[in-house]
Coordinates of C-alpha atoms in Angstrom, one line a residue:
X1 CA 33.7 92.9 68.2
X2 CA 35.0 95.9 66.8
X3 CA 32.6 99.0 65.5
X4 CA 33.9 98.7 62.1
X5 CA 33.3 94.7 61.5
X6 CA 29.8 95.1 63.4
X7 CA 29.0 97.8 60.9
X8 CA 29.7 96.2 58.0
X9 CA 27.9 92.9 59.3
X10 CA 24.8 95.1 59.6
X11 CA 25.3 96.5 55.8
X12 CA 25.5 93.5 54.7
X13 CA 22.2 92.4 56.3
X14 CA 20.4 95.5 54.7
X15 CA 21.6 94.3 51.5
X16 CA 21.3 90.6 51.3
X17 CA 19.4 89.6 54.3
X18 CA 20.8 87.7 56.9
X19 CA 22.0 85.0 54.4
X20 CA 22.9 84.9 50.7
X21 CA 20.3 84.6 48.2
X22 CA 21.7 82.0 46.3
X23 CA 25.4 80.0 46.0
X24 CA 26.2 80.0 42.3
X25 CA 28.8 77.3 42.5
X26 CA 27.3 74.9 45.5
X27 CA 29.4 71.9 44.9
X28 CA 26.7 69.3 45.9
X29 CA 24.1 70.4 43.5
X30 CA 27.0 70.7 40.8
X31 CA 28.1 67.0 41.1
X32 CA 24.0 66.2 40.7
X33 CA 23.4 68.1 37.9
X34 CA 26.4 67.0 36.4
X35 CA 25.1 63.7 36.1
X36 CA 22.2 65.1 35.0
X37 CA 23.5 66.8 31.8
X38 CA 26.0 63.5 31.1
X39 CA 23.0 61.3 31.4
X40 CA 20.9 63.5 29.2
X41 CA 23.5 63.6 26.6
X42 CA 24.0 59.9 26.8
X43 CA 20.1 59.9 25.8
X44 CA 21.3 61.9 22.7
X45 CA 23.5 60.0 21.2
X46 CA 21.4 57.4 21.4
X47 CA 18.6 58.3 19.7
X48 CA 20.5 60.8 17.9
X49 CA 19.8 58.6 14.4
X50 CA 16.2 58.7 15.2
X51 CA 15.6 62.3 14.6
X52 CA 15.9 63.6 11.1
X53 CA 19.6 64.5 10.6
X54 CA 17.9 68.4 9.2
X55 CA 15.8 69.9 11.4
X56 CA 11.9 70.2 10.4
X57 CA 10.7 73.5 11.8
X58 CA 9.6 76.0 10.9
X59 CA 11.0 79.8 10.9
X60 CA 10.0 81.4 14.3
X61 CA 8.8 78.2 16.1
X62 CA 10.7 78.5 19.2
X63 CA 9.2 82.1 20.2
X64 CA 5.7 80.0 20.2
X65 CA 7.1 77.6 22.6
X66 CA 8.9 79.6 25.5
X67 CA 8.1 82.1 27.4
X68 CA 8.8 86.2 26.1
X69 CA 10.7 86.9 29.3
X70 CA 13.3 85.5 31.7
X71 CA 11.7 83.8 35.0
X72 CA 11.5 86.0 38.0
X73 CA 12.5 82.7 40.2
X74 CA 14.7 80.1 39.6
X75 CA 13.5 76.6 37.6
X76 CA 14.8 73.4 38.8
X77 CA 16.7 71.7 36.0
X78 CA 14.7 69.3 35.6
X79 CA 12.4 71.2 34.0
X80 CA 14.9 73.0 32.1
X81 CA 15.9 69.7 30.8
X82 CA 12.5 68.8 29.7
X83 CA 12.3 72.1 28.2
X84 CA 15.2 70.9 25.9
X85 CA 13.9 67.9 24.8
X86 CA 10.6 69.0 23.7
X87 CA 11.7 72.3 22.3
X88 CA 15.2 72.6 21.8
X89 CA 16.0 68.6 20.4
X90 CA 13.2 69.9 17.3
X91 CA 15.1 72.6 16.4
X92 CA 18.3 71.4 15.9
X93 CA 20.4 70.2 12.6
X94 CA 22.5 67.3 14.5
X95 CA 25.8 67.6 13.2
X96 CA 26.6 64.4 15.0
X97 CA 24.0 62.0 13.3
X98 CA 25.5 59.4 11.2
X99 CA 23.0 60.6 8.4
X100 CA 24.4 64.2 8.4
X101 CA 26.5 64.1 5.0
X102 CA 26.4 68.0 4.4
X103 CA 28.9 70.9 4.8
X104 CA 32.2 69.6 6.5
X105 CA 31.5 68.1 9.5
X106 CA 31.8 69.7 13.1
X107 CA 32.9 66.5 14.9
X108 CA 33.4 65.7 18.6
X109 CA 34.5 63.2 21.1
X110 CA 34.0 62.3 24.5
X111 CA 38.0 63.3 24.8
X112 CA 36.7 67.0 23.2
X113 CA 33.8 67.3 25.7
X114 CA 35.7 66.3 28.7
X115 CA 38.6 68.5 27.8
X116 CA 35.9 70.9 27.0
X117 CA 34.2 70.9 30.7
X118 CA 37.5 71.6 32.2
X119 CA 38.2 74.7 29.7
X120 CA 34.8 75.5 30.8
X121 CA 35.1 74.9 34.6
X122 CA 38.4 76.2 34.9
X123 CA 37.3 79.5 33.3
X124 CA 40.6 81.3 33.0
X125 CA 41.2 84.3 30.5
X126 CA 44.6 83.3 29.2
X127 CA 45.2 86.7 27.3
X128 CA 48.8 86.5 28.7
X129 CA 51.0 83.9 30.4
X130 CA 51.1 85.4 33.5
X131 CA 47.2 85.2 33.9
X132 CA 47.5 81.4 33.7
X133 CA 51.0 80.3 32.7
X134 CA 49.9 76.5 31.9
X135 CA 46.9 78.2 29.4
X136 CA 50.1 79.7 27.5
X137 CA 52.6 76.9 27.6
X138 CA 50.7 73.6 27.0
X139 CA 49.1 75.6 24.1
X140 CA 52.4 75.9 22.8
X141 CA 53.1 72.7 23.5
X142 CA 50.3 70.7 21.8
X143 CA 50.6 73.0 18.4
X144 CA 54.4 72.1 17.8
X145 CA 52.9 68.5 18.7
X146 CA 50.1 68.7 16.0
X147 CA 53.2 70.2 13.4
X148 CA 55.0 67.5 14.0
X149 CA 52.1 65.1 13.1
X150 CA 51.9 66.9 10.1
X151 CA 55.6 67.1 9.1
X152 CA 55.6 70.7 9.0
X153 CA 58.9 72.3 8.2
X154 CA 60.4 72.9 11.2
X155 CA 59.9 76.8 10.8
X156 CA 56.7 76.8 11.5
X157 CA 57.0 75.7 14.9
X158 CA 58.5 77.1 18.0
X159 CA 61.2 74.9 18.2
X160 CA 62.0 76.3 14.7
X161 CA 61.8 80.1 16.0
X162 CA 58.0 79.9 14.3
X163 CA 54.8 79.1 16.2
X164 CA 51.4 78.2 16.3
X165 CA 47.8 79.5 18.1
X166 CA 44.7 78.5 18.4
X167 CA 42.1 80.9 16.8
X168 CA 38.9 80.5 16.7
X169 CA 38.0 80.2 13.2
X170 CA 39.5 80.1 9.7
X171 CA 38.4 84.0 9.2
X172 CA 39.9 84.4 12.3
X173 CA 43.2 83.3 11.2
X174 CA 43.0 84.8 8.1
X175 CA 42.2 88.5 9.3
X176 CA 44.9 88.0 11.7
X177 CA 47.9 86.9 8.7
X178 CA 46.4 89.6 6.3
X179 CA 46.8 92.4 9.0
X180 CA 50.9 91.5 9.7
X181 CA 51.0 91.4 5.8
X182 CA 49.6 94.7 5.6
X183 CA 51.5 96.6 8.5
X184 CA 54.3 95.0 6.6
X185 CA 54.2 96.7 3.7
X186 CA 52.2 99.9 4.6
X187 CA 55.4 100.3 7.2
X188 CA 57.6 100.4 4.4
X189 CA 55.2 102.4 2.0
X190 CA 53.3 104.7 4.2
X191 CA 49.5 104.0 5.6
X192 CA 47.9 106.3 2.1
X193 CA 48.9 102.7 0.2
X194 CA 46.0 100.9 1.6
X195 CA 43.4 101.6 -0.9
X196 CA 46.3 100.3 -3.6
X197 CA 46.7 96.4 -1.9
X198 CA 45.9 94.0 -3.6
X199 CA 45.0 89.9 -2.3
X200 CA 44.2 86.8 -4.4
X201 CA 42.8 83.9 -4.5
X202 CA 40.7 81.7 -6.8
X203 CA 36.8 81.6 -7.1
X204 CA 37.0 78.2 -5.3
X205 CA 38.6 80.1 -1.9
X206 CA 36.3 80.0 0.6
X207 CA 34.2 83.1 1.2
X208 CA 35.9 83.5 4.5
X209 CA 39.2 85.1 2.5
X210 CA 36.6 87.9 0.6
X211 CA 35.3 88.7 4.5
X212 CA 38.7 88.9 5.9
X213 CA 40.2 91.2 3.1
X214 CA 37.5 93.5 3.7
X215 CA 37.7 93.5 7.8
X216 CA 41.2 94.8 7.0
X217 CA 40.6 97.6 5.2
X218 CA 41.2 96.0 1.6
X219 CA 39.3 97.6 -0.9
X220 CA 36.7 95.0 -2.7
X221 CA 37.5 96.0 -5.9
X222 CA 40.9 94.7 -5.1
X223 CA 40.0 91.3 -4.3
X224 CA 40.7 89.0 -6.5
X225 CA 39.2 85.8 -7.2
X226 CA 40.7 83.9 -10.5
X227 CA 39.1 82.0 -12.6
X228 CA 39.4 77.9 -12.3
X229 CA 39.0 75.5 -14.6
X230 CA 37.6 71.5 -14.2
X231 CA 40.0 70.9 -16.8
X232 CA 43.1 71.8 -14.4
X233 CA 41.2 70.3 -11.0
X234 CA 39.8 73.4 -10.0
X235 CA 43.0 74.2 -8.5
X236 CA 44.3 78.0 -9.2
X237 CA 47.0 78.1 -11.9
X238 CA 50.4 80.0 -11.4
X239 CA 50.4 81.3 -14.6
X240 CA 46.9 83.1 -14.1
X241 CA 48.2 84.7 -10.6
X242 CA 51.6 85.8 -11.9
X243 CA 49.7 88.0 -15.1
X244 CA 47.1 89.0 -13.0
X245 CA 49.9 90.2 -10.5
X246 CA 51.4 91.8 -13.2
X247 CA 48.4 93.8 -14.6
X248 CA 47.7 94.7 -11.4
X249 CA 51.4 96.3 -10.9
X250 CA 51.0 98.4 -14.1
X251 CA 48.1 100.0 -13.0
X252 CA 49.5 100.9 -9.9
X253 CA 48.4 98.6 -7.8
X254 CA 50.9 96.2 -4.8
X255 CA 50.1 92.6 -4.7
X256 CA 49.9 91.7 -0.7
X257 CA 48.7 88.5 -0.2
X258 CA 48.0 84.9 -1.6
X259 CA 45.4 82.7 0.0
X260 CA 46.1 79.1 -1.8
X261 CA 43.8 76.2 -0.8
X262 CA 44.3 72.5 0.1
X263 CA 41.2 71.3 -0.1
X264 CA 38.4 73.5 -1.3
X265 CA 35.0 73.5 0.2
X266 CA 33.2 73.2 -3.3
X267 CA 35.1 69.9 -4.4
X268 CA 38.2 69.8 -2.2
X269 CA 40.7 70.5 -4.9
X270 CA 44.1 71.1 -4.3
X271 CA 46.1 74.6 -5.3
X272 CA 49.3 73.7 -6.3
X273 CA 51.4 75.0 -3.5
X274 CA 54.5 75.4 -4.8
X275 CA 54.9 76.7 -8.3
X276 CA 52.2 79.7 -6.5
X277 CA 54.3 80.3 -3.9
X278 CA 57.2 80.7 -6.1
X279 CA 55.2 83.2 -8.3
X280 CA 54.0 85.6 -5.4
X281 CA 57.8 85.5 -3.9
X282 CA 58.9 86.8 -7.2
X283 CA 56.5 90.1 -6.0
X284 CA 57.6 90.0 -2.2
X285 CA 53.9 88.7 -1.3
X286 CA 52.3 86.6 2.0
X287 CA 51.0 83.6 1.0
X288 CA 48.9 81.7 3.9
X289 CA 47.6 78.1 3.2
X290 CA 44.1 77.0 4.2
X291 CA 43.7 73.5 4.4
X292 CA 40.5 74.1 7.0
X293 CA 38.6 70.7 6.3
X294 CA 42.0 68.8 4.3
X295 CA 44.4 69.4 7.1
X296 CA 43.2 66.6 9.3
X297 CA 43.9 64.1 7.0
X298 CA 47.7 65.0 6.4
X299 CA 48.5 63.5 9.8
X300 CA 48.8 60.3 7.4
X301 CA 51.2 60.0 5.3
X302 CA 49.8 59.3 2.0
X303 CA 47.7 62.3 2.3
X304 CA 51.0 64.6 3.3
X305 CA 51.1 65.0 -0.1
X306 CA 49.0 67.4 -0.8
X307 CA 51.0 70.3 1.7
X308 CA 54.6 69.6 -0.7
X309 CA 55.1 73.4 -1.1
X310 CA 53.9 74.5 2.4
X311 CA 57.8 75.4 3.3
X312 CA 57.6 78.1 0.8
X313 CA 54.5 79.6 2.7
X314 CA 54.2 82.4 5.4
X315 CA 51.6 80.8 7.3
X316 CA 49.0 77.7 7.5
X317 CA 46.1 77.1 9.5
X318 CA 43.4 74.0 9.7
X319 CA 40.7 73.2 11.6
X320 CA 40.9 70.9 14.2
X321 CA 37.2 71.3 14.7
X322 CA 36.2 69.8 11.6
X323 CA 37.6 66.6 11.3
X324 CA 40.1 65.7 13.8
X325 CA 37.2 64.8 17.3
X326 CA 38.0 68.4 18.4
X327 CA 35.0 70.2 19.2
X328 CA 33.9 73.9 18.2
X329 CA 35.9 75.9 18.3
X330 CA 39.7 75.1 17.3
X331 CA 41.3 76.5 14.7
X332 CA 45.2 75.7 14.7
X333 CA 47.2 78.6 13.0
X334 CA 50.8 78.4 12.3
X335 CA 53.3 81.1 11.2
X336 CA 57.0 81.3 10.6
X337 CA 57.7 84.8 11.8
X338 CA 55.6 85.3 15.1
X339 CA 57.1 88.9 15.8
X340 CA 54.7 90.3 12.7
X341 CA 51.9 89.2 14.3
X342 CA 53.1 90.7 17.5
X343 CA 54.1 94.1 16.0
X344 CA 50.4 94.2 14.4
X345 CA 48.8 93.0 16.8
X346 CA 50.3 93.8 19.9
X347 CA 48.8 95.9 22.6
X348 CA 50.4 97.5 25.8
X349 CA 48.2 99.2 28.7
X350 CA 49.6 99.6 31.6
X351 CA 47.3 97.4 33.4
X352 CA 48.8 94.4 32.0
X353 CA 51.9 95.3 32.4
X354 CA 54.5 92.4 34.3
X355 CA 57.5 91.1 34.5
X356 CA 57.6 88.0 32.6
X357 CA 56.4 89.8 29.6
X358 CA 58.9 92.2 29.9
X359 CA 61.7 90.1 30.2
X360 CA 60.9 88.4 26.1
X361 CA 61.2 84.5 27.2
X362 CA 57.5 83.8 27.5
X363 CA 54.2 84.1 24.7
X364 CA 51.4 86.8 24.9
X365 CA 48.9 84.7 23.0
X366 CA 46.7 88.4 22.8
X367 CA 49.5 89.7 20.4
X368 CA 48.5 86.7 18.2
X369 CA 45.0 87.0 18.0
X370 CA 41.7 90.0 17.7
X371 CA 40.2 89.8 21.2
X372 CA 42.4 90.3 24.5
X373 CA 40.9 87.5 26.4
X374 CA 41.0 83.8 25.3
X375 CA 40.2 80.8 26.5
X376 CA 41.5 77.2 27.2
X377 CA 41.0 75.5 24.4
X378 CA 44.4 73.5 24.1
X379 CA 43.1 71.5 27.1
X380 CA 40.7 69.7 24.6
X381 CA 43.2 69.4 21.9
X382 CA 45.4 67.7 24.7
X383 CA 43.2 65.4 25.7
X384 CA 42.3 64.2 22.1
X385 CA 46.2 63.9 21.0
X386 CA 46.4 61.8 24.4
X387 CA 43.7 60.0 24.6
X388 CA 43.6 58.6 21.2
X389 CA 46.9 58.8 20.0
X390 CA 48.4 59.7 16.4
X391 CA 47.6 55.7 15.3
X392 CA 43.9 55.9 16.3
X393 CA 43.5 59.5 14.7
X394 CA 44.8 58.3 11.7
X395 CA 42.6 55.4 11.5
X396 CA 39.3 57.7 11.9
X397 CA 40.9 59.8 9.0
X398 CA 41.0 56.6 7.5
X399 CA 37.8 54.7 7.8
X400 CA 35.8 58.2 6.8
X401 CA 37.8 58.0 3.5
X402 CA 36.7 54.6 3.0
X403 CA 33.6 55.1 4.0
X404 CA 33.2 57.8 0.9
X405 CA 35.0 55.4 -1.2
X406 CA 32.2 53.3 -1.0
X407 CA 29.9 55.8 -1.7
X408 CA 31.6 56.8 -4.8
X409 CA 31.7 52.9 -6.3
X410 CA 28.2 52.8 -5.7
X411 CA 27.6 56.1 -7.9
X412 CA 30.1 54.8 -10.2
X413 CA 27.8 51.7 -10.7
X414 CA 24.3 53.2 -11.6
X415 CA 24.9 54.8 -15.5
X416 CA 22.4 57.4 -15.1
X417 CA 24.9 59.2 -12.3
X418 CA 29.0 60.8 -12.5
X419 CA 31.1 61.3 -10.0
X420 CA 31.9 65.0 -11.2
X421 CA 35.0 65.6 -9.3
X422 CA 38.0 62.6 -8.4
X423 CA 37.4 62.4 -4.6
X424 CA 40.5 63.4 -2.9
X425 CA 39.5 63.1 0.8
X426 CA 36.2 61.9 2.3
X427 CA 33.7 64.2 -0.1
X428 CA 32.1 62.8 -2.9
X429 CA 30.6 65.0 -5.4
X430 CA 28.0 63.8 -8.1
X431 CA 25.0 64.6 -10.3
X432 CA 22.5 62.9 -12.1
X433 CA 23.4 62.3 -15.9
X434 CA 22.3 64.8 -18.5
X435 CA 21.9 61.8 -20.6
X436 CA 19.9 60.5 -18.2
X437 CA 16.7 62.8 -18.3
X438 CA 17.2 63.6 -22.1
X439 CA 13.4 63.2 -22.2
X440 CA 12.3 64.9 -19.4
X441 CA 11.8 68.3 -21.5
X442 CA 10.4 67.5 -25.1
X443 CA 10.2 64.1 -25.1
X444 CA 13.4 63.2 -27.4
X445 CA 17.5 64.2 -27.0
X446 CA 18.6 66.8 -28.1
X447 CA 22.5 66.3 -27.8
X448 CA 25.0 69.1 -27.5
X449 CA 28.6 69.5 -29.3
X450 CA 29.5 67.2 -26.4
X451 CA 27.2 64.7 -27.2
X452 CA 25.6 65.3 -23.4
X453 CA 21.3 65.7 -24.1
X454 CA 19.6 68.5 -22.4
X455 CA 20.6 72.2 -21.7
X456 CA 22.6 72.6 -18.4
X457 CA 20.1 74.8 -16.6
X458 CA 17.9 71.8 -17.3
X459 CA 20.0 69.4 -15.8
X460 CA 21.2 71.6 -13.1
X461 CA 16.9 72.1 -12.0
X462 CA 17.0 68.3 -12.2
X463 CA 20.2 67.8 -9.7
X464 CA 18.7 70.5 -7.2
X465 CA 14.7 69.0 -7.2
X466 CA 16.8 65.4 -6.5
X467 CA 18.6 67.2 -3.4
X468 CA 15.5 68.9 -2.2
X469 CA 13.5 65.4 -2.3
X470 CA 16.8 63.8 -0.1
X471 CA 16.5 66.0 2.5
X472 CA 13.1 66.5 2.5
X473 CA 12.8 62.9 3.5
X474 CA 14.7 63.8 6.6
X475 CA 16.3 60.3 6.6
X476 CA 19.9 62.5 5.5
X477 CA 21.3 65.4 5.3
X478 CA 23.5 66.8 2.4
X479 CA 24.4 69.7 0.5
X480 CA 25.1 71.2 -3.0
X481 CA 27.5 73.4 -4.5
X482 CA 28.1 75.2 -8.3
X483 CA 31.2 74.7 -10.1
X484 CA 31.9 75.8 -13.2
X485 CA 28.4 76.5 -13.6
X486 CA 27.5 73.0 -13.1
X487 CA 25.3 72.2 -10.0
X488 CA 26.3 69.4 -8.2
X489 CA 25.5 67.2 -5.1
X490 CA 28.2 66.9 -1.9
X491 CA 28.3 63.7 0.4
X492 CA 30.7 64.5 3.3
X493 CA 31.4 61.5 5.0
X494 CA 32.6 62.4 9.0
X495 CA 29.9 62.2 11.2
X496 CA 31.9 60.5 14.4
X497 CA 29.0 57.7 14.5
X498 CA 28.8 56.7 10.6
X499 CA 29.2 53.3 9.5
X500 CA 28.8 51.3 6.4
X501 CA 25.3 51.1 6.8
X502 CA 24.5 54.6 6.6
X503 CA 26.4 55.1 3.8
X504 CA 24.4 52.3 1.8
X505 CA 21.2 53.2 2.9
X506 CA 22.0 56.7 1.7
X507 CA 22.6 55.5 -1.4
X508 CA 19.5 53.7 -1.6
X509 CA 17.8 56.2 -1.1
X510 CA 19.2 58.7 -3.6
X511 CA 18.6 56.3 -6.0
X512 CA 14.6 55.9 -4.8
X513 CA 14.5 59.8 -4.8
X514 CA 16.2 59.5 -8.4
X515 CA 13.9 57.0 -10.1
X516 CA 10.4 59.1 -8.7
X517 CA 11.9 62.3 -10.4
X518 CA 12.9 60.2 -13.5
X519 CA 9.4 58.0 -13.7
X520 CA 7.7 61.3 -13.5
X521 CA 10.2 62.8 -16.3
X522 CA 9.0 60.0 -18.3
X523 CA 12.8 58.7 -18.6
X524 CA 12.7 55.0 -19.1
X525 CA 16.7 55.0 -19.3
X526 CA 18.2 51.6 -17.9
X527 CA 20.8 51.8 -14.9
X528 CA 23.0 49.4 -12.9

């Protein structure tokens, strides 16, 4: 044995001992604690209806319950496990409990989590295709797959000279369009223009677009969010944007960007896409479609309707991760002119330097994105595109709107409740009556111009102590929103292990909640 290999032997001895602490990855113990962690989520999902669908702690319970500092020696997972059930189980809002009727949903599927644990176990930082080449190209792959499921124009894919990522988030995708709209024009104008670009949207856009503009650099003042109306849908009118676009342009200001919506978070309305992107191509503008939560469902063909006017757009993103069995996080984003991504985006150290990236036939998926590394995540959109197929997707699409059709005849039956908003997708939004709890104040109507009893902040209290009694029940989960100063109540039907009999007993007991807040009103109004 040679002086050099003995030396370093005995190094390593000094440091480690004579054998290593601890193997990371044994293979043994992995396939056991696999199991483990299958069987323990097996256990979840079914009880997962038996714990109240909104979790019932407390602020700062979980400090009370574990430790201040990390163990000194390893824990077996068993007791880690254990540790989970009692503590961790209490604390969580289970976003897969077929009484969670809030938000959107942030389905899954045991396709998701098994494409998951190999993104997971494979590990690989696909920031360019020559640090995992299959990362890059089945990526590319699946998203012209899922454009062609959605009948994109042909543009928008790469087949088409366009092409999709996957971010991970709406914002994501948003920051990353606005910023190739901006070097677009502040190329052309010069980089002092910043504090004069302008972006719009309307006050039903989701909050997200607000948070992207300002990540860019766009000055708040120069966001715009334009008034909608219930009487046009909610949905952002053309002939607001264009003299809003033209105000702005006689004071000096350059419109930039347009984000129009299929499928707002408030009610799901519907932007007309079209006639808006015809107005902001009169002005040279970007206009990115979000259909986050609507996108799903335009894999069927009766609800492809509602993307007529995407071929006008620059760019379109949904999230797979809300309603299409595609777990956290999956964000698909499309855009018909990759290269201004790339030329805003781009970065080129010479560590990262290679051949195939020099030689312009294969995709740098960091040049479409913030972050340099990335991971796997078209495995699990893979899997779920093959192991359910377009015709199964489309049913689960499908059933959840049917589901929330049901819902909504069974509001439409009781008088003392409306169905504020024509359901569009698998969201119902309603309210209890004003004419309902014309009593509850004085003791007699007082009717409006409208003929509707009761002042709206009075009806509005009444609609968010009905909400607060649901969920405090912990039997369901939903949420509210405000639109057009009228405070409303969502049901979101897409929890992946809903059925009809959630939905009804839902129902039931809205309607229980209703008649206690009622009786105690002192309304005696008759309902269905």
């Amino acid at each position: 044995m040679g002086s050099l290999e003995c030396d370093c032997k005995q190094l390593l001895k000094n440091v480690v001992g004579d054998e290593i602490a601890m193997n990371p990855l044994d293979l043994g113990e992995f396939r056991r604690q696999e199991q483990m962690v299958v069987e323990f989520l097996v256990n979840y999902y079914k009880n997962v209806e038996k714990y109240p669908a909104l979790s019932q702690v407390e602020p700062g319970y979980l400090s009370k319950c574990l430790p201040s500092s990390a163990p000194q020696d390893a824990e077996a997972l068993e007791s880690i496990l254990e540790d989970v059930q009692q503590y961790i189980v209490p604390g969580l809002t289970h976003w897969q409990s077929p009484t969670f009727f809030a938000y959107f949903q942030a389905n899954t599927s045991t396709a998701a989590i098994l494409g998951e644990m190999l993104c997971t176990g494979f590990n690989v930082a696909g920031f360019n295709w020559v640090s995992s080449p299959a990362a890059t190209e089945l990526e590319s792959l699946v998203m012209d797959w899922l454009g062609k499921m959605l009948d994109l124009p042909r543009p928008f894919l790469f087949s088409g000279n366009g092409g999709g990522v996957i971010e991970g988030n709406t914002t994501e995708a948003m920051i990353c369009t606005l910023i190739a709209a901006r070097e677009m024009v502040l190329r052309r104008l010069g980089h002092n223009s910043i504090t004069k670009l302008v972006v719009y949207g309307s006050d039903q856009t989701h909050c997200s677009f607000q948070k992207a503009a300002r990540v860019v650099g766009i000055d708040p003042q120069n966001i715009r969010a334009l008034k909608t109306m219930q009487s046009t849908l909610f949905g952002l009118s053309p002939d607001l944007l264009r003299n809003a676009i033209r105000s702005d342009i006689n004071v000096g200001l350059i419109p930039l960007y347009l984000c129009a919506t299929v499928g707002t978070t408030s009610v799901t309305a519907v932007d007309p896409l079209e006639p808006l992107c015809k107005v902001a191509s009169e002005f040279g503008m970007w206009v990115h479609v979000d259909a986050a939560y609507a996108g799903s469902s335009c894999i069927c063909p009766e609800y492809r309707k509602f993307l007529n006017g995407v071929e006008f757009a620059d760019s379109f993103s949904f999230n797979a991760h809300k309603w299409l069995l595609t777990s956290l996080d999956c964000c698909c984003l499309w855009v018909k002119d990759p290269n201004a991504l790339v030329k805003s985006l781009s970065t080129d150290p010479e560590y990262l330097k290679n051949e195939a990236t020099e030689s312009k036939q294969v995709v740098d998926y960091k040049d479409w994105q913030l972050s340099l590394s990335r991971r796997f995540r078209a495995l699990k959109l893979w899997f779920v595109l093959r192991m359910y197929g377009v015709d199964n997707l489309r049913s689960h699409i499908r059933n959840d709107c049917r589901l929330a059709q049901l819902f909504e005849e069974l509001v439409a039956k009781d008088d003392r409740f409306e169905v504020f908003f024509p359901r569009n997708f698998a969201l119902v939004c309603f309210r209890i009556l004003p004419s309902a709890v014309a009593s509850m104040a004085s003791g007699h109507a007082v009717e409006n111009e409208h003929g509707e009893a009761w002042e709206l902040n009075d009806v509005n209290k009444l609609n968010a102590q009905l909400l607060h009694a649901i969920n405090a029940s912990g039997r369901v989960f939903m949420t509210h929103t405000v639109v057009g100063g009228v405070y409303v109540l969502r049901f979101a039907v897409g929890a992946i292990l809903v059925r009809e009999r959630h939905v009804i007993m839902a129902w039931k007991l809205v309607q229980e909640r209703a008649n206690s807040l009622l009786n105690m009103s002192g309304s005696n109004t008759p309902h269905a």
